[in-house]
mmCIF file of C-alpha atoms in Angstrom:
data_model
loop_
_atom_site.group_PDB
_atom_site.id
_atom_site.type_symbol
_atom_site.label_atom_id
_atom_site.label_comp_id
_atom_site.label_asym_id
_atom_site.label_seq_id
_atom_site.Cartn_x
_atom_site.Cartn_y
_atom_site.Cartn_z
ATOM 1 C CA UNK A 1 -53.022 39.153 63.416
ATOM 2 C CA UNK A 2 -49.249 38.934 63.526
ATOM 3 C CA UNK A 3 -47.767 35.652 62.324
ATOM 4 C CA UNK A 4 -44.748 34.177 64.049
ATOM 5 C CA UNK A 5 -41.917 33.050 61.764
ATOM 6 C CA UNK A 6 -41.611 29.322 61.300
ATOM 7 C CA UNK A 7 -38.123 29.334 62.843
ATOM 8 C CA UNK A 8 -39.548 30.737 66.088
ATOM 9 C CA UNK A 9 -42.160 27.984 66.166
ATOM 10 C CA UNK A 10 -39.489 25.328 65.582
ATOM 11 C CA UNK A 11 -37.279 26.851 68.277
ATOM 12 C CA UNK A 12 -40.121 26.766 70.819
ATOM 13 C CA UNK A 13 -40.908 23.148 69.933
ATOM 14 C CA UNK A 14 -37.236 22.183 70.337
ATOM 15 C CA UNK A 15 -37.036 23.951 73.695
ATOM 16 C CA UNK A 16 -40.180 22.160 74.903
ATOM 17 C CA UNK A 17 -38.780 18.790 73.845
ATOM 18 C CA UNK A 18 -35.485 19.591 75.583
ATOM 19 C CA UNK A 19 -37.362 20.701 78.701
ATOM 20 C CA UNK A 20 -39.342 17.425 78.800
ATOM 21 C CA UNK A 21 -36.108 15.440 78.409
ATOM 22 C CA UNK A 22 -34.528 17.337 81.296
ATOM 23 C CA UNK A 23 -37.552 16.750 83.510
ATOM 24 C CA UNK A 24 -37.551 13.032 82.730
ATOM 25 C CA UNK A 25 -33.839 12.906 83.643
ATOM 26 C CA UNK A 26 -34.481 14.736 86.920
ATOM 27 C CA UNK A 27 -37.252 12.279 87.827
ATOM 28 C CA UNK A 28 -34.859 9.354 87.342
ATOM 29 C CA UNK A 29 -32.210 10.823 89.652
ATOM 30 C CA UNK A 30 -32.098 8.744 92.865
ATOM 31 C CA UNK A 31 -32.841 10.566 96.134
ATOM 32 C CA UNK A 32 -29.820 12.298 97.580
ATOM 33 C CA UNK A 33 -28.189 10.521 100.537
ATOM 34 C CA UNK A 34 -30.206 7.317 100.222
ATOM 35 C CA UNK A 35 -28.297 4.122 101.025
ATOM 36 C CA UNK A 36 -30.168 2.426 98.175
ATOM 37 C CA UNK A 37 -28.588 4.687 95.585
ATOM 38 C CA UNK A 38 -26.546 2.799 92.981
ATOM 39 C CA UNK A 39 -23.438 4.706 94.044
ATOM 40 C CA UNK A 40 -23.814 3.390 97.605
ATOM 41 C CA UNK A 41 -24.911 -0.125 96.665
ATOM 42 C CA UNK A 42 -22.343 -0.769 93.944
ATOM 43 C CA UNK A 43 -19.814 -3.553 94.473
ATOM 44 C CA UNK A 44 -16.956 -1.423 93.204
ATOM 45 C CA UNK A 45 -17.817 1.296 95.715
ATOM 46 C CA UNK A 46 -17.792 -1.233 98.538
ATOM 47 C CA UNK A 47 -14.411 -2.465 97.367
ATOM 48 C CA UNK A 48 -13.015 1.067 97.368
ATOM 49 C CA UNK A 49 -14.337 1.854 100.840
ATOM 50 C CA UNK A 50 -13.559 -1.450 102.504
ATOM 51 C CA UNK A 51 -10.166 -2.275 101.001
ATOM 52 C CA UNK A 52 -8.943 0.976 99.488
ATOM 53 C CA UNK A 53 -6.716 1.922 102.430
ATOM 54 C CA UNK A 54 -5.014 -1.484 102.396
ATOM 55 C CA UNK A 55 -4.732 -2.032 98.639
ATOM 56 C CA UNK A 56 -3.792 1.516 97.651
ATOM 57 C CA UNK A 57 -1.813 2.299 100.807
ATOM 58 C CA UNK A 58 -3.631 5.593 101.023
ATOM 59 C CA UNK A 59 -5.996 6.749 103.795
ATOM 60 C CA UNK A 60 -7.663 9.225 101.422
ATOM 61 C CA UNK A 61 -10.046 7.097 99.358
ATOM 62 C CA UNK A 62 -10.453 9.813 96.722
ATOM 63 C CA UNK A 63 -6.697 9.857 96.115
ATOM 64 C CA UNK A 64 -6.624 6.047 96.162
ATOM 65 C CA UNK A 65 -9.260 5.948 93.426
ATOM 66 C CA UNK A 66 -7.702 8.704 91.296
ATOM 67 C CA UNK A 67 -4.062 7.588 91.492
ATOM 68 C CA UNK A 68 -4.401 3.851 92.012
ATOM 69 C CA UNK A 69 -7.691 2.230 90.976
ATOM 70 C CA UNK A 70 -8.239 4.724 88.171
ATOM 71 C CA UNK A 71 -4.598 5.612 87.596
ATOM 72 C CA UNK A 72 -4.902 5.055 83.858
ATOM 73 C CA UNK A 73 -7.681 7.636 83.650
ATOM 74 C CA UNK A 74 -5.620 10.170 85.563
ATOM 75 C CA UNK A 75 -2.600 9.478 83.374
ATOM 76 C CA UNK A 76 -4.809 10.154 80.364
ATOM 77 C CA UNK A 77 -6.017 13.399 81.914
ATOM 78 C CA UNK A 78 -2.499 14.753 82.497
ATOM 79 C CA UNK A 79 -1.603 13.705 78.959
ATOM 80 C CA UNK A 80 -4.593 15.665 77.659
ATOM 81 C CA UNK A 81 -3.463 18.754 79.599
ATOM 82 C CA UNK A 82 0.064 18.432 78.212
ATOM 83 C CA UNK A 83 -1.355 17.936 74.702
ATOM 84 C CA UNK A 84 -3.423 21.095 75.161
ATOM 85 C CA UNK A 85 -0.219 23.018 75.883
ATOM 86 C CA UNK A 86 1.402 21.564 72.749
ATOM 87 C CA UNK A 87 -1.617 22.667 70.719
ATOM 88 C CA UNK A 88 -1.546 26.194 72.131
ATOM 89 C CA UNK A 89 2.182 26.545 71.508
ATOM 90 C CA UNK A 90 1.813 25.220 67.971
ATOM 91 C CA UNK A 91 -0.718 27.986 67.262
ATOM 92 C CA UNK A 92 0.568 30.892 69.364
ATOM 93 C CA UNK A 93 4.203 29.989 70.137
ATOM 94 C CA UNK A 94 6.107 30.949 73.271
ATOM 95 C CA UNK A 95 6.341 34.406 74.698
ATOM 96 C CA UNK A 96 9.666 36.180 74.207
ATOM 97 C CA UNK A 97 11.356 38.313 76.829
ATOM 98 C CA UNK A 98 12.400 41.033 74.352
ATOM 99 C CA UNK A 99 9.304 41.367 72.194
ATOM 100 C CA UNK A 100 6.315 40.016 74.135
ATOM 101 C CA UNK A 101 4.091 42.153 76.336
ATOM 102 C CA UNK A 102 0.568 42.207 77.705
ATOM 103 C CA UNK A 103 -2.104 44.854 77.903
ATOM 104 C CA UNK A 104 -1.080 45.608 81.486
ATOM 105 C CA UNK A 105 2.478 46.394 80.369
ATOM 106 C CA UNK A 106 1.332 49.247 78.119
ATOM 107 C CA UNK A 107 -1.863 50.319 79.851
ATOM 108 C CA UNK A 108 -1.768 53.894 81.206
ATOM 109 C CA UNK A 109 -4.089 52.792 84.019
ATOM 110 C CA UNK A 110 -2.009 50.919 86.551
ATOM 111 C CA UNK A 111 -3.236 48.918 89.519
ATOM 112 C CA UNK A 112 -3.412 50.753 92.804
ATOM 113 C CA UNK A 113 -0.666 50.699 95.405
ATOM 114 C CA UNK A 114 -2.991 48.736 97.686
ATOM 115 C CA UNK A 115 -3.332 45.943 95.112
ATOM 116 C CA UNK A 116 0.429 45.896 94.493
ATOM 117 C CA UNK A 117 1.239 45.713 98.197
ATOM 118 C CA UNK A 118 -1.370 43.095 99.091
ATOM 119 C CA UNK A 119 -0.351 40.827 96.221
ATOM 120 C CA UNK A 120 3.340 41.085 97.117
ATOM 121 C CA UNK A 121 2.472 40.056 100.678
ATOM 122 C CA UNK A 122 0.090 37.173 99.922
ATOM 123 C CA UNK A 123 1.917 35.768 96.879
ATOM 124 C CA UNK A 124 4.380 33.622 98.907
ATOM 125 C CA UNK A 125 1.534 32.377 101.095
ATOM 126 C CA UNK A 126 -0.503 31.303 98.037
ATOM 127 C CA UNK A 127 2.479 29.284 96.813
ATOM 128 C CA UNK A 128 2.986 27.849 100.301
ATOM 129 C CA UNK A 129 -0.668 26.811 100.415
ATOM 130 C CA UNK A 130 -0.319 25.159 96.993
ATOM 131 C CA UNK A 131 2.713 23.194 98.217
ATOM 132 C CA UNK A 132 0.774 22.166 101.328
ATOM 133 C CA UNK A 133 -2.179 20.939 99.234
ATOM 134 C CA UNK A 134 0.151 18.903 97.013
ATOM 135 C CA UNK A 135 2.292 17.505 99.828
ATOM 136 C CA UNK A 136 -0.690 16.339 101.877
ATOM 137 C CA UNK A 137 -2.795 15.174 98.946
ATOM 138 C CA UNK A 138 -2.713 11.556 100.083
ATOM 139 C CA UNK A 139 -4.204 12.323 103.501
ATOM 140 C CA UNK A 140 -6.394 15.346 102.798
ATOM 141 C CA UNK A 141 -9.090 16.449 100.323
ATOM 142 C CA UNK A 142 -6.406 18.173 98.215
ATOM 143 C CA UNK A 143 -3.987 16.704 95.712
ATOM 144 C CA UNK A 144 -1.800 17.407 92.717
ATOM 145 C CA UNK A 145 -4.502 18.842 90.470
ATOM 146 C CA UNK A 146 -5.808 21.191 93.138
ATOM 147 C CA UNK A 147 -2.363 22.315 94.293
ATOM 148 C CA UNK A 148 -1.153 22.828 90.733
ATOM 149 C CA UNK A 149 -4.184 24.949 89.950
ATOM 150 C CA UNK A 150 -3.581 27.116 93.010
ATOM 151 C CA UNK A 151 0.075 27.510 92.034
ATOM 152 C CA UNK A 152 -0.845 28.520 88.488
ATOM 153 C CA UNK A 153 -3.478 30.940 89.807
ATOM 154 C CA UNK A 154 -0.802 32.700 91.876
ATOM 155 C CA UNK A 155 1.413 33.327 88.835
ATOM 156 C CA UNK A 156 -1.555 34.294 86.662
ATOM 157 C CA UNK A 157 -2.773 36.852 89.206
ATOM 158 C CA UNK A 158 0.765 38.225 89.455
ATOM 159 C CA UNK A 159 0.975 38.645 85.679
ATOM 160 C CA UNK A 160 -2.458 40.277 85.557
ATOM 161 C CA UNK A 161 -1.504 42.865 88.179
ATOM 162 C CA UNK A 162 2.177 43.536 87.380
ATOM 163 C CA UNK A 163 2.161 42.666 83.680
ATOM 164 C CA UNK A 164 3.492 39.796 81.616
ATOM 165 C CA UNK A 165 7.155 40.850 81.750
ATOM 166 C CA UNK A 166 7.262 40.856 85.551
ATOM 167 C CA UNK A 167 5.278 37.610 85.639
ATOM 168 C CA UNK A 168 7.800 35.989 83.304
ATOM 169 C CA UNK A 169 10.584 36.927 85.692
ATOM 170 C CA UNK A 170 8.724 35.229 88.558
ATOM 171 C CA UNK A 171 8.634 31.916 86.712
ATOM 172 C CA UNK A 172 11.128 32.025 83.840
ATOM 173 C CA UNK A 173 10.497 30.265 80.571
ATOM 174 C CA UNK A 174 13.538 28.013 81.007
ATOM 175 C CA UNK A 175 12.136 26.722 84.318
ATOM 176 C CA UNK A 176 8.665 26.098 82.891
ATOM 177 C CA UNK A 177 10.029 24.220 79.896
ATOM 178 C CA UNK A 178 11.915 21.940 82.272
ATOM 179 C CA UNK A 179 8.913 21.013 84.417
ATOM 180 C CA UNK A 180 5.948 21.129 82.053
ATOM 181 C CA UNK A 181 6.280 17.463 81.112
ATOM 182 C CA UNK A 182 6.811 16.214 84.662
ATOM 183 C CA UNK A 183 3.220 14.988 85.120
ATOM 184 C CA UNK A 184 3.074 12.374 82.303
ATOM 185 C CA UNK A 185 6.791 11.602 82.809
ATOM 186 C CA UNK A 186 6.214 10.812 86.501
ATOM 187 C CA UNK A 187 3.318 8.503 85.637
ATOM 188 C CA UNK A 188 5.554 6.732 83.127
ATOM 189 C CA UNK A 189 8.417 6.242 85.609
ATOM 190 C CA UNK A 190 6.201 5.161 88.525
ATOM 191 C CA UNK A 191 4.241 2.854 86.249
ATOM 192 C CA UNK A 192 7.437 1.192 85.041
ATOM 193 C CA UNK A 193 8.454 0.375 88.627
ATOM 194 C CA UNK A 194 5.450 -1.918 88.939
ATOM 195 C CA UNK A 195 6.012 -3.371 85.492
ATOM 196 C CA UNK A 196 9.685 -4.150 86.185
ATOM 197 C CA UNK A 197 8.650 -5.863 89.418
ATOM 198 C CA UNK A 198 6.570 -8.389 87.505
ATOM 199 C CA UNK A 199 3.253 -6.677 88.212
ATOM 200 C CA UNK A 200 0.967 -4.562 86.095
ATOM 201 C CA UNK A 201 1.724 -1.011 84.993
ATOM 202 C CA UNK A 202 1.053 1.418 87.882
ATOM 203 C CA UNK A 203 0.948 -1.391 90.470
ATOM 204 C CA UNK A 204 2.065 -0.037 93.837
ATOM 205 C CA UNK A 205 2.171 -3.015 96.197
ATOM 206 C CA UNK A 206 5.443 -4.580 95.108
ATOM 207 C CA UNK A 207 6.167 -8.230 95.998
ATOM 208 C CA UNK A 208 9.045 -9.471 98.126
ATOM 209 C CA UNK A 209 8.786 -6.706 100.713
ATOM 210 C CA UNK A 210 7.443 -6.718 104.232
ATOM 211 C CA UNK A 211 4.019 -5.045 104.659
ATOM 212 C CA UNK A 212 5.675 -2.019 106.286
ATOM 213 C CA UNK A 213 8.052 -1.384 103.374
ATOM 214 C CA UNK A 214 5.319 -2.194 100.843
ATOM 215 C CA UNK A 215 3.109 0.549 102.267
ATOM 216 C CA UNK A 216 6.054 2.932 102.645
ATOM 217 C CA UNK A 217 7.101 2.453 99.013
ATOM 218 C CA UNK A 218 3.512 2.765 97.801
ATOM 219 C CA UNK A 219 3.144 6.039 99.714
ATOM 220 C CA UNK A 220 6.371 7.354 98.159
ATOM 221 C CA UNK A 221 5.076 6.467 94.690
ATOM 222 C CA UNK A 222 1.752 8.205 95.399
ATOM 223 C CA UNK A 223 3.572 11.300 96.661
ATOM 224 C CA UNK A 224 5.729 11.352 93.530
ATOM 225 C CA UNK A 225 2.602 11.285 91.378
ATOM 226 C CA UNK A 226 1.037 14.086 93.406
ATOM 227 C CA UNK A 227 4.143 16.268 93.067
ATOM 228 C CA UNK A 228 4.434 15.517 89.356
ATOM 229 C CA UNK A 229 0.797 16.364 88.692
ATOM 230 C CA UNK A 230 0.939 19.516 90.817
ATOM 231 C CA UNK A 231 4.192 21.008 89.556
ATOM 232 C CA UNK A 232 3.705 19.934 85.947
ATOM 233 C CA UNK A 233 0.047 20.978 85.847
ATOM 234 C CA UNK A 234 0.797 24.354 87.412
ATOM 235 C CA UNK A 235 3.537 25.060 84.878
ATOM 236 C CA UNK A 236 1.280 24.031 81.977
ATOM 237 C CA UNK A 237 -1.623 26.230 83.081
ATOM 238 C CA UNK A 238 0.750 29.176 83.522
ATOM 239 C CA UNK A 239 2.369 28.662 80.115
ATOM 240 C CA UNK A 240 -1.011 28.432 78.389
ATOM 241 C CA UNK A 241 -2.106 31.694 80.022
ATOM 242 C CA UNK A 242 1.142 33.509 79.168
ATOM 243 C CA UNK A 243 0.917 32.375 75.532
ATOM 244 C CA UNK A 244 -2.712 33.466 75.208
ATOM 245 C CA UNK A 245 -2.211 36.789 77.023
ATOM 246 C CA UNK A 246 0.882 37.992 75.218
ATOM 247 C CA UNK A 247 1.087 40.502 72.415
ATOM 248 C CA UNK A 248 4.034 40.925 70.055
ATOM 249 C CA UNK A 249 5.759 44.136 69.090
ATOM 250 C CA UNK A 250 5.986 44.644 65.368
#
Protein backbone atom coordinates (compact mmCIF):
# COMPACT_ATOMS: atom_id res chain seq x y z
CA UNK A 1 0.00 0.00 0.00
CA UNK A 2 1.38 3.37 -1.03
CA UNK A 3 2.20 5.74 1.82
CA UNK A 4 1.53 9.44 1.47
CA UNK A 5 4.40 11.74 2.46
CA UNK A 6 3.98 13.50 5.77
CA UNK A 7 4.04 16.91 4.06
CA UNK A 8 0.98 15.95 2.01
CA UNK A 9 -0.85 14.92 5.18
CA UNK A 10 0.06 18.21 6.87
CA UNK A 11 -1.02 20.18 3.80
CA UNK A 12 -4.42 18.47 3.75
CA UNK A 13 -4.89 19.12 7.48
CA UNK A 14 -4.00 22.80 7.00
CA UNK A 15 -6.41 23.12 4.09
CA UNK A 16 -9.20 21.52 6.14
CA UNK A 17 -8.57 23.90 9.03
CA UNK A 18 -8.55 26.86 6.62
CA UNK A 19 -11.77 25.61 5.02
CA UNK A 20 -13.49 25.35 8.43
CA UNK A 21 -12.34 28.89 9.29
CA UNK A 22 -13.75 30.21 6.01
CA UNK A 23 -17.07 28.46 6.59
CA UNK A 24 -17.33 29.87 10.11
CA UNK A 25 -16.66 33.36 8.70
CA UNK A 26 -19.33 32.90 6.02
CA UNK A 27 -21.88 31.83 8.65
CA UNK A 28 -21.23 35.03 10.62
CA UNK A 29 -21.81 37.29 7.62
CA UNK A 30 -25.11 39.16 8.11
CA UNK A 31 -27.82 38.62 5.47
CA UNK A 32 -27.42 40.85 2.46
CA UNK A 33 -29.80 43.83 2.32
CA UNK A 34 -31.16 43.40 5.84
CA UNK A 35 -31.91 46.64 7.69
CA UNK A 36 -30.60 45.00 10.86
CA UNK A 37 -27.11 44.67 9.44
CA UNK A 38 -24.48 46.54 11.47
CA UNK A 39 -23.66 48.67 8.43
CA UNK A 40 -27.27 49.89 8.27
CA UNK A 41 -27.79 50.21 12.03
CA UNK A 42 -24.53 51.96 12.86
CA UNK A 43 -24.67 55.49 14.27
CA UNK A 44 -21.86 56.67 12.03
CA UNK A 45 -23.72 55.43 8.96
CA UNK A 46 -26.83 57.32 10.02
CA UNK A 47 -24.74 60.44 10.50
CA UNK A 48 -23.28 60.11 7.01
CA UNK A 49 -26.66 59.57 5.37
CA UNK A 50 -28.65 62.12 7.32
CA UNK A 51 -26.16 64.99 7.57
CA UNK A 52 -23.51 64.22 4.98
CA UNK A 53 -24.94 66.52 2.30
CA UNK A 54 -25.09 69.45 4.73
CA UNK A 55 -21.82 68.91 6.60
CA UNK A 56 -19.67 67.91 3.63
CA UNK A 57 -21.43 70.13 1.09
CA UNK A 58 -21.52 67.20 -1.27
CA UNK A 59 -24.62 65.41 -2.63
CA UNK A 60 -22.58 62.26 -3.31
CA UNK A 61 -22.28 60.58 0.09
CA UNK A 62 -19.44 58.34 -1.09
CA UNK A 63 -17.37 61.38 -2.06
CA UNK A 64 -18.35 63.11 1.19
CA UNK A 65 -17.05 60.15 3.18
CA UNK A 66 -13.84 59.71 1.15
CA UNK A 67 -12.82 63.37 0.91
CA UNK A 68 -14.37 64.85 4.04
CA UNK A 69 -15.21 62.44 6.87
CA UNK A 70 -12.33 60.13 6.00
CA UNK A 71 -10.12 62.72 4.32
CA UNK A 72 -7.11 61.68 6.38
CA UNK A 73 -7.40 58.12 5.09
CA UNK A 74 -7.59 59.31 1.51
CA UNK A 75 -4.62 61.61 2.03
CA UNK A 76 -2.70 58.60 3.32
CA UNK A 77 -3.73 56.58 0.28
CA UNK A 78 -2.47 59.17 -2.21
CA UNK A 79 0.74 59.43 -0.19
CA UNK A 80 1.16 55.66 -0.44
CA UNK A 81 0.71 55.82 -4.23
CA UNK A 82 3.27 58.61 -4.50
CA UNK A 83 5.65 56.66 -2.24
CA UNK A 84 5.22 53.63 -4.51
CA UNK A 85 6.37 55.75 -7.45
CA UNK A 86 9.41 56.92 -5.46
CA UNK A 87 10.25 53.30 -4.67
CA UNK A 88 9.94 52.21 -8.30
CA UNK A 89 12.09 55.09 -9.52
CA UNK A 90 14.70 54.39 -6.86
CA UNK A 91 15.00 50.82 -8.18
CA UNK A 92 14.42 51.24 -11.92
CA UNK A 93 14.99 54.96 -12.58
CA UNK A 94 13.26 57.03 -15.24
CA UNK A 95 12.98 56.12 -18.87
CA UNK A 96 15.21 58.07 -21.24
CA UNK A 97 14.14 59.31 -24.65
CA UNK A 98 17.43 58.35 -26.35
CA UNK A 99 18.16 54.96 -24.82
CA UNK A 100 14.90 53.51 -23.48
CA UNK A 101 12.61 51.27 -25.51
CA UNK A 102 9.99 48.59 -25.00
CA UNK A 103 9.41 45.20 -26.53
CA UNK A 104 6.87 46.72 -28.92
CA UNK A 105 9.49 49.13 -30.26
CA UNK A 106 11.73 46.30 -31.48
CA UNK A 107 9.19 43.56 -32.10
CA UNK A 108 8.95 42.46 -35.75
CA UNK A 109 5.26 41.70 -35.19
CA UNK A 110 3.40 44.99 -35.22
CA UNK A 111 -0.21 45.61 -34.28
CA UNK A 112 -2.70 45.55 -37.11
CA UNK A 113 -3.88 48.64 -38.95
CA UNK A 114 -7.33 48.11 -37.43
CA UNK A 115 -5.92 48.33 -33.89
CA UNK A 116 -3.86 51.42 -34.78
CA UNK A 117 -6.83 53.20 -36.34
CA UNK A 118 -9.34 52.33 -33.61
CA UNK A 119 -6.99 53.42 -30.84
CA UNK A 120 -6.21 56.72 -32.57
CA UNK A 121 -9.95 57.39 -32.81
CA UNK A 122 -10.99 56.38 -29.28
CA UNK A 123 -7.93 57.74 -27.43
CA UNK A 124 -9.26 61.34 -27.15
CA UNK A 125 -12.65 60.02 -26.05
CA UNK A 126 -11.07 57.91 -23.28
CA UNK A 127 -9.30 61.02 -21.98
CA UNK A 128 -12.52 63.02 -22.28
CA UNK A 129 -14.37 60.37 -20.29
CA UNK A 130 -11.65 60.46 -17.62
CA UNK A 131 -11.99 64.24 -17.35
CA UNK A 132 -15.77 63.87 -17.09
CA UNK A 133 -15.45 61.30 -14.28
CA UNK A 134 -13.07 63.58 -12.37
CA UNK A 135 -15.03 66.79 -12.94
CA UNK A 136 -18.33 65.29 -11.81
CA UNK A 137 -16.91 63.19 -8.99
CA UNK A 138 -18.80 65.14 -6.34
CA UNK A 139 -22.21 64.45 -7.89
CA UNK A 140 -21.71 61.07 -9.54
CA UNK A 141 -20.35 57.60 -8.67
CA UNK A 142 -16.97 58.59 -10.17
CA UNK A 143 -14.17 60.63 -8.66
CA UNK A 144 -10.47 61.39 -8.77
CA UNK A 145 -9.23 57.84 -8.28
CA UNK A 146 -11.51 56.42 -10.95
CA UNK A 147 -10.83 59.20 -13.45
CA UNK A 148 -7.09 59.05 -12.87
CA UNK A 149 -7.09 55.32 -13.45
CA UNK A 150 -8.98 55.72 -16.72
CA UNK A 151 -6.54 58.43 -17.81
CA UNK A 152 -3.54 56.24 -16.99
CA UNK A 153 -5.15 53.28 -18.78
CA UNK A 154 -5.43 55.38 -21.96
CA UNK A 155 -1.70 56.19 -21.99
CA UNK A 156 -0.75 52.63 -21.04
CA UNK A 157 -2.83 51.16 -23.88
CA UNK A 158 -1.26 53.67 -26.26
CA UNK A 159 2.25 52.64 -25.20
CA UNK A 160 1.38 48.95 -25.49
CA UNK A 161 0.12 49.36 -29.06
CA UNK A 162 2.49 52.02 -30.47
CA UNK A 163 5.51 51.38 -28.25
CA UNK A 164 7.13 53.21 -25.37
CA UNK A 165 8.77 55.93 -27.48
CA UNK A 166 5.48 57.05 -29.02
CA UNK A 167 3.76 56.78 -25.63
CA UNK A 168 6.42 59.02 -24.09
CA UNK A 169 5.70 61.65 -26.72
CA UNK A 170 1.99 61.57 -25.80
CA UNK A 171 2.73 62.43 -22.18
CA UNK A 172 6.29 63.74 -21.92
CA UNK A 173 8.46 63.08 -18.91
CA UNK A 174 8.73 66.79 -18.08
CA UNK A 175 4.93 67.04 -17.84
CA UNK A 176 4.61 63.94 -15.65
CA UNK A 177 7.32 65.12 -13.27
CA UNK A 178 5.42 68.37 -12.83
CA UNK A 179 2.08 66.78 -11.94
CA UNK A 180 2.98 63.54 -10.18
CA UNK A 181 3.00 65.16 -6.75
CA UNK A 182 -0.21 67.12 -7.24
CA UNK A 183 -2.39 64.69 -5.24
CA UNK A 184 -0.64 64.94 -1.82
CA UNK A 185 0.23 68.60 -2.51
CA UNK A 186 -3.45 69.45 -3.11
CA UNK A 187 -4.46 67.73 0.13
CA UNK A 188 -1.80 69.74 1.96
CA UNK A 189 -2.94 73.09 0.51
CA UNK A 190 -6.67 72.44 0.98
CA UNK A 191 -6.06 71.14 4.48
CA UNK A 192 -4.13 74.28 5.40
CA UNK A 193 -7.07 76.48 4.37
CA UNK A 194 -9.15 74.98 7.16
CA UNK A 195 -6.26 75.16 9.61
CA UNK A 196 -5.58 78.84 8.86
CA UNK A 197 -9.27 79.57 9.38
CA UNK A 198 -9.09 78.36 12.97
CA UNK A 199 -10.61 74.96 12.25
CA UNK A 200 -9.15 71.51 11.97
CA UNK A 201 -6.96 70.32 9.10
CA UNK A 202 -9.15 69.47 6.07
CA UNK A 203 -12.18 71.30 7.51
CA UNK A 204 -14.34 72.58 4.66
CA UNK A 205 -17.13 74.61 6.26
CA UNK A 206 -15.24 77.80 7.03
CA UNK A 207 -16.66 80.25 9.60
CA UNK A 208 -17.68 83.84 8.94
CA UNK A 209 -19.35 83.12 5.60
CA UNK A 210 -22.98 82.92 4.64
CA UNK A 211 -24.32 79.37 4.10
CA UNK A 212 -24.31 79.92 0.32
CA UNK A 213 -20.62 80.90 0.18
CA UNK A 214 -19.72 78.22 2.74
CA UNK A 215 -21.16 75.51 0.49
CA UNK A 216 -19.69 77.11 -2.63
CA UNK A 217 -16.20 77.23 -1.11
CA UNK A 218 -16.52 73.69 0.22
CA UNK A 219 -17.51 72.47 -3.25
CA UNK A 220 -14.50 74.25 -4.78
CA UNK A 221 -12.21 72.58 -2.24
CA UNK A 222 -13.73 69.16 -2.98
CA UNK A 223 -13.31 69.72 -6.72
CA UNK A 224 -9.68 70.71 -6.20
CA UNK A 225 -9.07 67.46 -4.32
CA UNK A 226 -10.77 65.45 -7.05
CA UNK A 227 -8.66 67.08 -9.77
CA UNK A 228 -5.48 66.65 -7.75
CA UNK A 229 -6.15 62.98 -7.08
CA UNK A 230 -7.16 62.31 -10.69
CA UNK A 231 -4.35 64.12 -12.50
CA UNK A 232 -1.65 63.19 -9.99
CA UNK A 233 -2.78 59.56 -9.71
CA UNK A 234 -2.99 59.17 -13.48
CA UNK A 235 0.52 60.53 -13.94
CA UNK A 236 1.89 58.25 -11.20
CA UNK A 237 0.31 55.10 -12.63
CA UNK A 238 1.63 55.98 -16.09
CA UNK A 239 5.15 56.67 -14.81
CA UNK A 240 5.23 53.40 -12.87
CA UNK A 241 4.19 51.48 -16.00
CA UNK A 242 6.72 53.25 -18.24
CA UNK A 243 9.53 52.57 -15.75
CA UNK A 244 8.62 48.89 -15.43
CA UNK A 245 8.08 48.37 -19.18
CA UNK A 246 11.22 50.01 -20.47
CA UNK A 247 14.41 48.34 -21.59
CA UNK A 248 17.78 50.05 -21.94
CA UNK A 249 20.15 49.87 -24.88
CA UNK A 250 23.64 48.84 -23.91
